[in-house]
Amino acid sequence: MGKKIKPEIEALLFSAPEPVQAQRIARYLKTTESEVKQIINELNEDYANEGRSFYIREIAGGYQLYLKGEYGILVREFHRLEKRRLSKGALDILAIIAVKQPVTKRVIELIRRASSDRILHNLLELGLIKIVGKSQGTNAYLYATTEKFLQTFGLKDLSELPSKEELERMAEYSGELFPKKKDENYEQ
Amino acid sequence: MGKKIKPEIEALLFSAPEPVQAQRIARYLKTTESEVKQIINELNEDYANEGRSFYIREIAGGYQLYLKGEYGILVREFHRLEKRRLSKGALDILAIIAVKQPVTKRVIELIRRASSDRILHNLLELGLIKIVGKSQGTNAYLYATTEKFLQTFGLKDLSELPSKEELERMAEYSGELFPKKKDENYEQ
Amino acid sequence: MPAKVEEKRFNIQIEDFEGPMELLYYLVRKEEYDIYDLPVAELVDQYMKYIKMMEELELELVGDYLVMAATLLELKARYLLPREPHPDTTEQPTAQQELASMIIEYKKYHALAHKLETRMIQEELNYQRGEFPELEIKEKMVEPNLWELIKSIRKYFSSTPEFPVKIRAEIDLSERLTEILFYLRERKKAKFRELISQRSELQFLVVTFIALLELSRMKKVRLLQRRNFSPIWVFLIE
């Protein structure tokens, strides 16, 4: 029994989307809470002996697999460098700049109704937008998209962004069983 | 060095919510791709020897920690995890995109003879396909599969799927595609 | 509530065939037709029987099946109608070949889809780590692809409502059938083009096509086309 239950407890913790109570594990695996806790201790001993980079942490009334603190900086830096992903907020700002460029921060913030400094800074750093000048009246920076922006989104040029008509057609996606008029654009 | 880099690679994989390419790890830890791959093999040997319930899996062009398949049912029932299945129409469209990518909606609809807007929209939302640009002549969007597609179907890369030529060949053997006898196995 | 029960039943029907090609392929299998020697007329008739049933059930998806019906009827017409020998020798695929290659092309991908489905089911038992507390990700991160960008653009620059527009079949098949019969009783014959000239919607064209097929099956009309792409004539049989 003991041999089988150990990897089972590990499996439950490995796959858990939140901390799991020892009692719940015990009930599910038909054993006692104290045995579960003992096996968790054994697992932690194994991990320490084998030089694993993680451990089982008692937290929020339950148990959860955690990376050891000493690897925190290494890991966070690695994922920060991961530039393949953007936040929704960044995409929103890119969308606004792409359509309205050249555009000032004020206009962006008026459309988005949220402050945009941090994200604009990140987008500049990522090379997805650039400053193309200053607005005449207010002396504020004007932002525009870059070549890298086009590459990132697989566009040949800005004219490939959907037009207003295309945007509207897209909203009707599930109604296109019969095109309203027979036009060549149907099915593109 | 060897002693330090092993738990570091493990830490990076442990903390990554998606497959990580060996090349990226190598660049970050200032080593070679082949060393990273070798250490991943060593880690997997360690896990096997120590009776761990997980392993490092090569998937979607990278590496990721996965629970061993034998614990799947145990874990699913404990966390009451449910995975959504895709409709047959969605699978047909994915099959066409996987083989013919990049491909326009028109080509997909010519093969399926069915309007595909709604399903394409859903597949985009699920992140299983992406728009990779526009076709030169017709200005129609081109669709391709994503990393998440590979992951969802447990594929290392697209080469695991039959090529266009293999499918052609399959179709030539009419016996395989069109067995003379009615068989009950057809689509359940 | 009986209406709800009905709805459920329809859904089951829809799931049985995800599209016209799957239905067509199913019919080939069911009747054990030889793919390289398809009885085109028979297969098309079988198909029509199914979609008539679907239409009676007022299935929403019937639209795609109707468009396919139009294609099939055109193939059937080419297959059946007497044709004068064509002087130029450039070989065009016969209706039979065209139908076969349509089915084979679809079947290739459908077979692959089936493989994908098996893999997906296997994959359901493979789990990754459940949570990543050490990453402290607060914001949802997405892959920067065009679709995500389009969604953002739509959020700020499109006033279109998000809900889908539904368009339902509004032309009644049996009504159209009677109309055609009345029209032919006066004139004895008509070009197909005449019969579809009143309205330009695709749906009208398709329903007219199907009505003609029905009339021909009932031996009330005879269809004739002299050669590919020449006008189709409809004669009343008395």
XYZ file of C-alpha atoms in Angstrom:
614
model
C 0.000 0.000 0.000
C 2.616 2.497 1.132
C 4.467 2.166 -2.124
C 1.453 3.014 -4.226
C -0.005 5.771 -2.098
C 3.143 7.912 -2.181
C 3.185 8.663 -5.913
C -0.595 8.996 -5.775
C -0.423 11.775 -3.201
C 2.323 13.402 -5.230
C 0.150 13.163 -8.343
C -2.804 14.809 -6.601
C -0.642 17.687 -5.399
C 1.131 18.024 -8.762
C -2.125 18.466 -10.625
C -3.975 20.558 -8.055
C -5.029 24.054 -9.111
C -4.919 25.209 -5.466
C -3.684 24.014 -2.045
C -5.232 20.676 -1.045
C -6.185 19.705 2.500
C -4.621 16.539 3.908
C -8.042 15.459 5.104
C -9.473 15.560 1.572
C -6.609 13.440 0.259
C -7.061 10.977 3.118
C -10.754 10.602 2.420
C -10.206 10.119 -1.299
C -7.409 7.577 -0.921
C -9.194 5.838 1.988
C -6.504 6.401 4.567
C -5.939 8.624 7.600
C -4.976 12.258 7.708
C -1.896 11.483 9.765
C -0.677 8.966 7.188
C -1.103 11.559 4.439
C 0.899 14.059 6.456
C 3.584 11.513 7.124
C 3.898 10.666 3.440
C 4.095 14.342 2.579
C 7.040 14.542 5.004
C 8.623 11.549 3.317
C 8.164 13.140 -0.098
C 9.842 16.304 1.145
C 12.739 14.238 2.470
C 13.033 12.504 -0.915
C 13.063 15.852 -2.703
C 15.773 17.185 -0.401
C 17.927 14.052 -0.792
C 17.563 14.028 -4.555
C 18.309 17.715 -4.924
C 14.929 18.608 -6.433
C 14.252 22.298 -7.010
C 10.796 22.162 -5.424
C 9.081 21.023 -2.219
C 5.632 20.562 -0.729
C 4.632 23.615 1.227
C 1.986 23.826 3.911
C -0.075 26.833 2.982
C -3.605 28.197 3.389
C -4.735 25.174 5.366
C -3.501 22.753 2.723
C -0.474 21.499 0.818
C 0.932 22.657 -2.486
C 4.005 22.044 -4.628
C 6.254 25.108 -4.623
C 9.484 26.087 -6.232
C 12.283 26.566 -3.677
C 12.825 30.221 -2.896
C 16.424 30.178 -4.116
C 15.246 29.601 -7.706
C 12.695 32.420 -7.606
C 14.821 35.098 -9.252
C 16.158 32.727 -11.911
C 12.679 31.657 -12.879
C 10.990 35.053 -12.797
C 13.725 36.605 -14.902
C 13.349 33.758 -17.420
C 9.633 34.312 -17.769
C 9.989 38.079 -17.846
C 12.269 37.716 -20.827
C 9.533 35.693 -22.433
C 8.426 38.274 -24.943
C 6.185 36.023 -26.896
C 3.215 37.051 -24.810
C 1.442 40.334 -24.291
C -1.156 41.398 -21.762
C -4.664 42.242 -22.885
C -4.010 45.844 -21.933
C -0.972 45.946 -24.210
C -3.006 44.520 -27.076
C -5.711 47.103 -26.512
C -3.205 49.939 -26.700
C -1.572 48.461 -29.789
C -5.004 48.216 -31.400
C -5.742 51.871 -30.686
C -2.354 53.028 -31.961
C -2.637 50.864 -35.072
C -5.973 52.405 -36.020
C -5.433 56.024 -34.968
C -1.716 56.591 -35.505
C 0.006 58.928 -35.078
C -1.668 59.399 -31.734
C -0.925 60.959 -28.347
C -1.131 59.255 -24.974
C -4.038 61.523 -24.096
C -6.133 60.216 -26.968
C -5.232 56.619 -26.136
C -6.253 57.137 -22.537
C -9.482 58.836 -23.563
C -10.429 55.812 -25.651
C -9.287 53.218 -23.128
C -10.313 55.103 -20.009
C -7.219 53.838 -18.186
C -3.732 55.147 -17.601
C -1.255 53.795 -20.094
C 2.223 54.915 -19.069
C 3.622 51.587 -17.991
C 2.323 49.705 -21.014
C 3.450 52.376 -23.503
C 6.883 52.160 -21.933
C 6.931 48.358 -22.317
C 5.720 48.503 -25.905
C 8.453 50.996 -26.757
C 10.988 48.697 -25.118
C 9.676 45.739 -27.085
C 9.999 47.780 -30.275
C 6.358 47.340 -31.205
C 5.705 51.099 -31.185
C 7.847 54.179 -31.702
C 7.681 57.918 -31.138
C 7.305 59.712 -34.448
C 7.213 63.316 -33.311
C 5.341 65.750 -31.155
C 1.830 67.013 -31.511
C 1.771 70.648 -32.612
C -0.484 72.197 -30.012
C 0.292 70.259 -26.867
C 3.859 69.217 -27.504
C 2.908 65.665 -26.486
C 4.641 62.639 -28.014
C 2.976 61.004 -31.007
C 3.063 57.205 -31.112
C 2.935 54.907 -34.159
C 3.441 51.216 -34.824
C 6.722 49.809 -36.137
C 7.949 47.322 -38.709
C 8.312 44.809 -35.875
C 4.647 45.294 -35.054
C 3.737 44.234 -38.593
C 6.037 41.212 -38.370
C 4.664 40.152 -35.011
C 1.109 40.105 -36.290
C 1.897 38.696 -39.713
C 0.850 41.815 -41.614
C 2.410 43.028 -44.837
C 1.308 46.580 -44.197
C -1.264 48.490 -42.199
C -3.859 48.268 -44.950
C -4.187 44.597 -44.050
C -5.873 45.464 -40.792
C -9.598 44.834 -40.976
C -11.656 47.701 -42.325
C -14.750 48.936 -40.573
C -16.884 46.847 -42.930
C -14.832 43.737 -42.233
C -15.167 44.276 -38.508
C -18.900 44.463 -38.863
C -19.062 41.402 -41.042
C -17.048 39.450 -38.528
C -19.624 40.150 -35.860
C -22.165 38.310 -37.955
C -20.083 35.200 -38.217
C -22.796 32.766 -37.338
C -25.395 34.275 -39.602
C -23.591 33.687 -42.858
C -25.540 30.679 -44.013
C -27.040 32.824 -46.699
C -25.228 35.936 -47.776
C -27.529 38.898 -47.896
C -26.542 39.794 -51.401
C -24.649 37.671 -53.802
C -21.400 39.531 -53.650
C -18.010 38.227 -54.588
C -16.642 38.998 -51.184
C -18.675 36.273 -49.636
C -16.317 33.605 -48.371
C -13.583 35.996 -49.378
C 28.505 23.586 -13.000
C 26.779 20.283 -13.835
C 25.430 20.051 -10.335
C 23.897 23.482 -10.404
C 22.483 23.456 -13.908
C 20.366 20.342 -13.361
C 18.072 21.760 -10.671
C 18.041 25.038 -12.577
C 16.675 23.385 -15.710
C 14.202 21.514 -13.540
C 13.152 24.797 -11.912
C 12.561 26.455 -15.274
C 10.436 23.562 -16.501
C 8.646 23.241 -13.170
C 7.559 26.859 -13.289
C 6.575 27.013 -16.951
C 2.870 26.813 -17.694
C 3.660 25.899 -21.323
C 6.258 23.917 -23.233
C 9.715 25.497 -23.209
C 12.172 25.075 -26.062
C 15.542 23.537 -25.203
C 17.193 26.304 -27.190
C 15.647 28.993 -24.993
C 16.848 27.278 -21.836
C 20.322 26.885 -23.324
C 20.506 30.552 -24.251
C 19.302 31.662 -20.837
C 21.630 29.379 -18.868
C 24.499 30.036 -21.283
C 25.021 26.446 -22.345
C 24.342 24.322 -25.420
C 21.070 22.882 -26.588
C 22.492 19.372 -26.569
C 23.551 19.710 -22.953
C 20.069 20.864 -22.013
C 18.588 17.854 -23.777
C 21.022 15.537 -22.085
C 20.182 16.904 -18.662
C 16.487 16.561 -19.422
C 17.181 12.879 -20.145
C 19.059 12.580 -16.854
C 16.198 14.198 -14.967
C 13.779 11.753 -16.533
C 16.022 8.868 -15.470
C 16.097 10.264 -11.932
C 12.321 10.544 -11.864
C 11.929 6.971 -13.080
C 14.417 5.611 -10.519
C 12.839 7.532 -7.673
C 9.306 6.524 -8.587
C 8.092 10.053 -9.269
C 4.561 10.389 -10.659
C 5.626 12.880 -13.333
C 8.123 13.186 -16.146
C 9.429 15.709 -18.658
C 7.618 15.320 -21.923
C 8.678 16.489 -25.357
C 5.650 18.269 -26.733
C 4.645 21.115 -29.052
C 8.226 21.886 -29.967
C 9.386 22.082 -26.357
C 9.567 20.356 -22.981
C 7.064 20.373 -20.153
C 6.451 18.532 -16.887
C 3.551 16.136 -17.243
C 1.868 13.738 -14.910
C 2.304 10.106 -15.969
C -0.721 8.867 -17.859
C -1.414 6.129 -15.310
C -2.442 8.750 -12.745
C -4.825 10.493 -15.124
C -8.023 8.863 -13.914
C -7.108 9.227 -10.230
C -6.427 12.914 -10.684
C -9.406 13.619 -12.899
C -11.808 12.203 -10.380
C -10.199 13.938 -7.430
C -10.252 17.413 -8.962
C -13.403 16.731 -10.970
C -11.571 18.045 -13.998
C -13.532 17.996 -17.178
C -12.116 18.551 -20.588
C -14.295 19.828 -23.338
C -14.495 17.787 -26.462
C -14.506 19.291 -29.902
C -17.318 18.736 -32.355
C -16.731 16.632 -35.456
C -17.026 19.723 -37.609
C -14.335 21.462 -35.569
C -12.095 18.397 -35.909
C -12.655 18.311 -39.687
C -11.644 21.956 -39.941
C -8.587 21.430 -37.734
C -7.530 18.492 -39.899
C -7.787 20.602 -43.050
C -5.886 23.516 -41.499
C -3.215 21.234 -40.033
C -2.401 19.748 -43.440
C -2.981 22.694 -45.766
C -1.789 25.577 -43.605
C -1.657 28.473 -44.201
C -5.110 28.199 -45.693
C -8.102 30.458 -46.379
C -11.662 29.915 -45.269
C -12.689 29.465 -48.885
C -10.470 26.421 -49.337
C -11.779 24.929 -46.098
C -15.355 25.488 -47.171
C -14.757 23.984 -50.595
C -13.647 20.754 -48.995
C -16.344 20.700 -46.334
C -19.117 22.282 -48.399
C -20.340 23.923 -45.242
C -20.086 27.431 -43.865
C -17.318 27.526 -41.321
C -17.414 30.995 -39.767
C -18.770 29.995 -36.420
C -16.384 27.080 -35.943
C -13.361 29.117 -37.101
C -14.321 31.795 -34.618
C -14.554 29.245 -31.815
C -11.237 27.640 -32.726
C -9.597 31.078 -32.711
C -11.117 31.755 -29.303
C -9.874 28.407 -27.998
C -6.397 29.310 -29.264
C -6.174 26.174 -31.403
C -5.739 28.164 -34.620
C -4.416 31.605 -35.437
C -4.501 34.110 -38.272
C -1.054 34.334 -39.845
C -1.691 36.932 -42.517
C -3.665 37.504 -45.666
C -3.529 35.661 -48.955
C -1.947 37.729 -51.701
C -4.528 37.562 -54.412
C -7.806 37.487 -52.577
C -6.904 39.391 -49.430
C -8.541 36.639 -47.360
C -7.226 35.690 -43.930
C -4.858 32.743 -43.756
C -5.290 30.295 -40.890
C -2.699 28.046 -39.253
C -2.534 25.811 -36.183
C -0.945 26.925 -32.899
C 1.285 25.411 -30.237
C -1.816 24.811 -28.196
C -3.137 22.689 -31.041
C -0.058 20.459 -30.793
C -0.461 20.264 -27.043
C -4.150 19.461 -27.171
C -3.485 16.510 -29.427
C -0.266 15.436 -27.721
C 1.945 16.113 -30.736
C 5.641 16.906 -30.653
C 5.372 18.793 -33.910
C 3.394 18.871 -37.144
C 5.573 16.233 -38.772
C 3.772 13.665 -36.627
C 0.694 14.212 -38.748
C 0.382 12.525 -42.132
C 1.593 14.776 -44.938
C -0.522 15.847 -47.888
C 1.185 13.136 -49.944
C 0.510 10.448 -47.355
C -3.139 11.428 -47.301
C -3.213 11.263 -51.120
C -1.743 7.793 -50.961
C -4.235 6.753 -48.331
C -7.027 7.931 -50.569
C -5.709 5.953 -53.520
C -6.225 2.701 -51.698
C -9.916 2.902 -52.027
C -10.253 -0.192 -49.914
C -8.937 1.612 -46.891
C -11.147 4.633 -47.229
C -14.139 2.846 -48.587
C -14.296 -0.692 -47.260
C -16.833 -2.665 -49.196
C -18.494 -4.030 -46.088
C -20.569 -1.879 -43.840
C -18.722 -1.712 -40.602
C -20.275 -0.740 -37.330
C -17.197 1.082 -36.192
C -17.828 3.937 -38.513
C -18.035 7.044 -36.348
C -18.898 5.150 -33.201
C -42.872 21.021 -22.355
C -43.045 19.191 -25.644
C -41.265 21.971 -27.545
C -38.126 21.458 -25.463
C -38.132 17.747 -26.077
C -38.430 18.409 -29.796
C -35.479 20.778 -29.682
C -33.342 18.108 -28.054
C -34.231 15.644 -30.733
C -33.175 18.112 -33.432
C -29.829 18.641 -31.803
C -29.134 14.942 -31.869
C -29.951 14.947 -35.556
C -27.573 17.807 -36.239
C -24.745 16.110 -34.426
C -25.179 13.002 -36.457
C -23.947 14.831 -39.522
C -21.661 17.778 -39.081
C -22.139 18.871 -42.649
C -23.323 17.922 -46.106
C -20.113 16.105 -47.012
C -20.381 13.840 -44.014
C -23.948 13.036 -44.941
C -22.939 12.302 -48.522
C -20.098 10.081 -47.410
C -22.384 8.287 -44.988
C -24.784 7.538 -47.836
C -21.988 6.113 -49.988
C -21.014 3.811 -47.135
C -24.548 2.865 -46.237
C -25.479 1.898 -49.770
C -22.044 0.341 -50.391
C -21.605 2.263 -53.609
C -18.378 1.875 -55.526
C -16.681 5.246 -55.259
C -15.241 4.910 -58.759
C -18.590 4.031 -60.307
C -21.086 6.104 -58.402
C -24.744 5.913 -59.379
C -24.937 9.699 -59.340
C -28.693 10.054 -59.728
C -29.452 7.502 -57.048
C -27.012 9.041 -54.592
C -28.369 12.528 -55.183
C -31.915 11.262 -54.647
C -30.875 9.657 -51.384
C -29.296 12.905 -50.305
C -32.428 14.854 -51.181
C -34.550 12.506 -49.120
C -32.419 13.283 -46.095
C -32.455 17.005 -46.442
C -36.183 17.009 -47.054
C -36.516 15.298 -43.726
C -34.204 17.839 -42.155
C -36.193 20.645 -43.646
C -39.361 19.233 -42.195
C -37.669 19.316 -38.823
C -36.798 22.958 -39.506
C -33.189 22.440 -38.665
C -31.236 25.622 -38.646
C -28.240 24.056 -40.310
C -30.246 23.145 -43.362
C -28.712 26.103 -45.250
C -25.413 24.380 -45.990
C -27.271 21.265 -47.020
C -29.348 23.279 -49.463
C -26.317 24.861 -51.073
C -24.861 21.387 -51.455
C -28.178 20.233 -52.893
C -27.851 22.814 -55.640
C -24.380 21.527 -56.494
C -25.558 17.931 -56.494
C -28.560 18.714 -58.647
C -26.321 20.342 -61.170
C -24.164 17.212 -61.204
C -27.205 15.012 -61.496
C -28.488 17.065 -64.399
C -25.166 16.682 -66.191
C -25.182 12.970 -65.459
C -28.699 12.296 -66.676
C -29.481 14.762 -69.361
C -29.002 13.757 -72.965
C -26.069 15.614 -74.391
C -24.972 16.178 -77.929
C -21.456 14.942 -78.567
C -19.102 17.802 -77.993
C -16.845 18.640 -80.919
C -13.843 19.800 -78.915
C -11.956 16.950 -77.366
C -10.620 18.579 -74.219
C -11.619 16.170 -71.541
C -13.672 17.547 -68.757
C -14.302 15.450 -65.680
C -17.642 13.716 -65.843
C -20.223 14.379 -63.187
C -19.356 10.972 -61.762
C -15.658 11.787 -61.487
C -16.344 15.173 -60.006
C -18.591 13.765 -57.321
C -16.093 11.002 -56.519
C -13.171 13.385 -56.147
C -15.243 15.683 -53.961
C -15.980 12.795 -51.627
C -12.415 11.440 -51.653
C -10.955 14.863 -50.894
C -13.283 15.297 -47.952
C -12.700 11.760 -46.715
C -8.960 12.319 -46.501
C -9.401 15.081 -43.988
C -12.245 13.378 -42.224
C -10.019 10.353 -41.649
C -7.376 12.626 -40.195
C -10.000 14.334 -38.031
C -10.888 10.905 -36.694
C -7.256 10.279 -35.775
C -7.091 13.652 -34.072
C -10.171 12.792 -32.060
C -8.564 9.580 -30.815
C -5.455 11.487 -29.819
C -7.502 14.119 -28.046
C -9.268 11.477 -25.972
C -5.938 9.874 -25.023
C -4.574 13.289 -24.192
C -7.377 13.916 -21.733
C -5.604 11.715 -19.214
C -2.368 13.639 -19.468
C -2.162 16.447 -16.955
C 0.314 19.246 -16.509
C 1.062 20.995 -13.287
C -2.071 22.531 -11.875
C -0.920 25.908 -10.642
C 2.064 28.182 -10.784
C 1.992 30.312 -7.659
C 5.647 31.292 -8.025
C 5.031 33.196 -11.247
C 2.711 35.730 -9.649
C 0.925 36.299 -12.931
C -1.882 38.708 -12.318
C -2.725 39.728 -15.817
C -3.844 37.299 -18.475
C -1.106 37.019 -21.055
C -1.844 36.082 -24.636
C 0.159 35.209 -27.682
C 0.358 38.356 -29.824
C -1.511 37.182 -32.884
C -3.728 38.986 -35.317
C -6.922 37.565 -33.872
C -6.213 39.047 -30.451
C -5.414 42.379 -32.071
C -8.628 42.292 -34.107
C -10.632 41.602 -30.967
C -9.086 44.655 -29.330
C -9.751 46.813 -32.385
C -13.333 45.638 -32.425
C -13.713 46.513 -28.765
C -12.940 50.188 -29.396
C -13.812 50.850 -33.005
C -16.846 48.793 -33.898
C -20.371 49.569 -32.897
C -21.731 46.299 -34.197
C -23.632 44.238 -31.674
C -21.853 41.028 -30.740
C -24.793 38.706 -30.965
C -25.076 36.643 -34.092
C -27.695 37.377 -36.687
C -29.834 34.426 -37.519
C -31.339 34.046 -40.926
C -33.943 31.362 -41.337
C -35.273 29.594 -44.362
C -38.453 31.353 -45.304
C -39.258 29.865 -48.667
C -41.540 26.900 -48.420
C -40.641 23.974 -50.644
C -44.162 22.704 -51.266
C -45.382 26.207 -52.042
C -42.594 26.667 -54.538
C -43.412 23.288 -56.061
C -47.021 24.333 -56.678
C -45.923 27.674 -58.100
C -43.680 25.986 -60.643
C -46.437 23.583 -61.667
C -48.856 26.465 -62.228
C -46.260 28.325 -64.235
C -45.584 25.281 -66.432
C -49.256 24.487 -66.952
C -49.584 27.787 -68.785
C -46.405 27.506 -70.821
C -45.665 23.754 -71.075
C -41.948 24.442 -70.927
C -39.550 26.918 -69.390
C -35.869 27.603 -69.061
C -34.496 27.047 -65.576
C -33.215 30.600 -65.640
C -36.777 31.861 -66.076
C -37.897 30.051 -62.978
C -35.277 31.680 -60.801
C -35.404 35.139 -62.314
C -38.010 36.560 -59.923
C -35.766 36.645 -56.913
C -32.038 36.781 -56.567
C -31.426 35.109 -53.193
C -29.391 31.966 -53.174
C -32.025 30.350 -51.022
C -34.697 30.900 -53.651
C -32.475 29.341 -56.280
C -31.795 26.324 -54.143
C -35.409 25.737 -53.172
C -36.396 26.029 -56.835
C -33.746 23.484 -57.735
C -35.013 21.062 -55.134
C -38.615 21.610 -56.168
C -37.662 20.735 -59.752
C -35.916 17.607 -58.622
C -38.992 16.579 -56.714
C -41.218 17.223 -59.721
C -38.902 15.216 -61.915
C -38.922 12.350 -59.435
C -42.703 12.487 -59.387
C -42.522 12.372 -63.190
C -44.372 15.666 -63.521
C -41.533 17.377 -65.365
C -38.605 16.387 -67.540
C -35.259 18.175 -67.437
C -33.078 18.568 -70.465
C -29.717 20.113 -71.096
C -28.113 19.890 -74.514
C -24.539 20.180 -73.340
C -22.482 21.408 -70.440
C -23.274 24.986 -69.520
C -26.097 25.277 -72.026
C -29.523 26.279 -70.651
C -31.482 23.697 -68.724
C -35.021 23.231 -70.058
C -37.945 22.112 -67.950
C -40.820 20.357 -69.764
C -44.187 19.601 -68.260
C -45.209 15.934 -68.574
C -48.918 15.530 -69.106
